[in-house]
Steps between C-alpha positions, in 0.01 A plus 500: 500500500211410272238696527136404430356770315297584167814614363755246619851522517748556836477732750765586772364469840765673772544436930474884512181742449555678168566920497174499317217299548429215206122575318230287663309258313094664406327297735724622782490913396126535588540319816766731621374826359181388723699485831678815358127668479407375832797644679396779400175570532582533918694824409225645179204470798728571861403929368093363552573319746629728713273744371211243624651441816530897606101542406459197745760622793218675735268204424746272607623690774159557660413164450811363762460819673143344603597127513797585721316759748377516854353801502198326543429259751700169378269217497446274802576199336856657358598621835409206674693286291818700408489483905494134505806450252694762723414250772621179344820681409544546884402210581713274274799756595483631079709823563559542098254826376509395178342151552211667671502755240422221279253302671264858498580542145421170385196506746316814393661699191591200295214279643227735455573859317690369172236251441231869483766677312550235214136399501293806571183336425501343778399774724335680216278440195742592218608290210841585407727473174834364456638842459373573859604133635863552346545846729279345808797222498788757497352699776375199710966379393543877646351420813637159554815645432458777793393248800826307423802583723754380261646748223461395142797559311338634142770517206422538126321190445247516760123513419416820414187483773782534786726769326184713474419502862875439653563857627143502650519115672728669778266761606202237497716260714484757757170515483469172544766494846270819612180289457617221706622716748228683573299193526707413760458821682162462531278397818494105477165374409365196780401127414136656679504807264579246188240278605220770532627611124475180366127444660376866352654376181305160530176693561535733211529231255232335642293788506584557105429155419156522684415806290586336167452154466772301396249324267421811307853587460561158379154606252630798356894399404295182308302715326764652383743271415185317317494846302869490444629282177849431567333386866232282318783365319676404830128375650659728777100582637435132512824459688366757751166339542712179604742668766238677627263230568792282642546787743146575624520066561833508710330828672191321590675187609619702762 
């Protein structure tokens, strides 16, 4: 066969892979000496990464140990619900654990905690890097992992994030199983005892709001986004002004 090359002339071209393999062309060599490189920069970091993860093991560790406790009264509102799904399950004859398993998981720890454990700043008024979001998403993985009932079969190409953790995953599924139980356990919480929650919980906000002014709330984050370039850029204080006056308009129309 002819082949087109800078040299010319024939090459032999067989239906069988050669003993050795044939020299690539240039343009090819870099490309696979980069997915050469990137194979194997899992194995040059798994030492710090599992160095990383053992300095992290108690934070971790106390961290579910706290989400997944009821050592302390368990909220109303949990209770009350987690009581409610046991009582559709009945009710629509839904025998199956694990489908109730997952209605509470998908209700509560995937609903509400992973959002606070990949985006911390939304409880608290931190500002975090990508370093920090990069292990915030394997931990928040971790604990997605644990409320699932279904094993994950891990082999060599898995994501390193789940072969870090996969020896831990079973012990925090039983937390998980314990949590849920225990819940259970626990003295049922009335549609009168809800109510009277929900009404205190009305009044406090009410209360706060009387105390501080929406309107000088609304003052105070336009001053400072008016202080803020990359927020003057955006006009993100004028923007403000605007969704706050359209507010106090629908609130008065009322």
């Amino acid at each position: 066969m002819l082949e087109d090359a800078d040299e010319g002339g024939i090459k032999l071209w067989h239906l069988v892979k050669p003993t050795e393999e044939p020299e690539l062309p240039k343009h090819r060599r870099g490309s696979l000496r980069d997915r050469e490189r990137a194979k194997a920069i899992p194995e040059i970091y798994l030492t710090r990464l599992l160095s990383m993860k053992g300095t992290l093991q108690k934070f971790v560790d106390d961290l579910f140990q706290v989400i997944l406790s009821t050592n302390r009264p368990v909220p109303l509102a949990v209770k009350y619900f987690f009581d409610l799904l046991d009582e559709q399950a009945i009710h629509y004859g839904i025998a199956d654990p694990e489908t109730i398993h997952i209605w509470k998981t998908n209700s509560l720890p995937l609903r509400f905690w992973i959002n606070i454990i990949k985006n911390p700043q939304f409880v608290f008024d931190v500002q975090t890097s990508d370093n920090v979001d990069a292990v915030l998403l394997v931990i928040a993985q971790t604990f997605m992992d644990s409320c699932t009932i279904a094993d994950h079969k891990l082999g060599r190409d898995s994501p390193i994030n789940k072969l870090l953790y996969a020896r831990d995953i079973p012990r925090y599924k039983q937390m998980v199983e314990r949590y849920y139980a225990d819940i259970r356990q626990t003295i049922s919480a009335s549609d009168q005892e809800m109510n009277s929650a929900l009404a205190e919980l009305s009044r406090v906000v009410l209360c706060a709001g009387e105390r501080l002014p929406a309107s000088s709330v609304s003052l105070q984050i336009i001053t400072a986004l008016e202080e803020d370039p990359t927020a003057q850029k955006m006009q993100l204080g004028y923007r403000l002004q605007q969704i706050a006056a359209a507010v106090e308009n629908k609130v008065t129309d009322l």
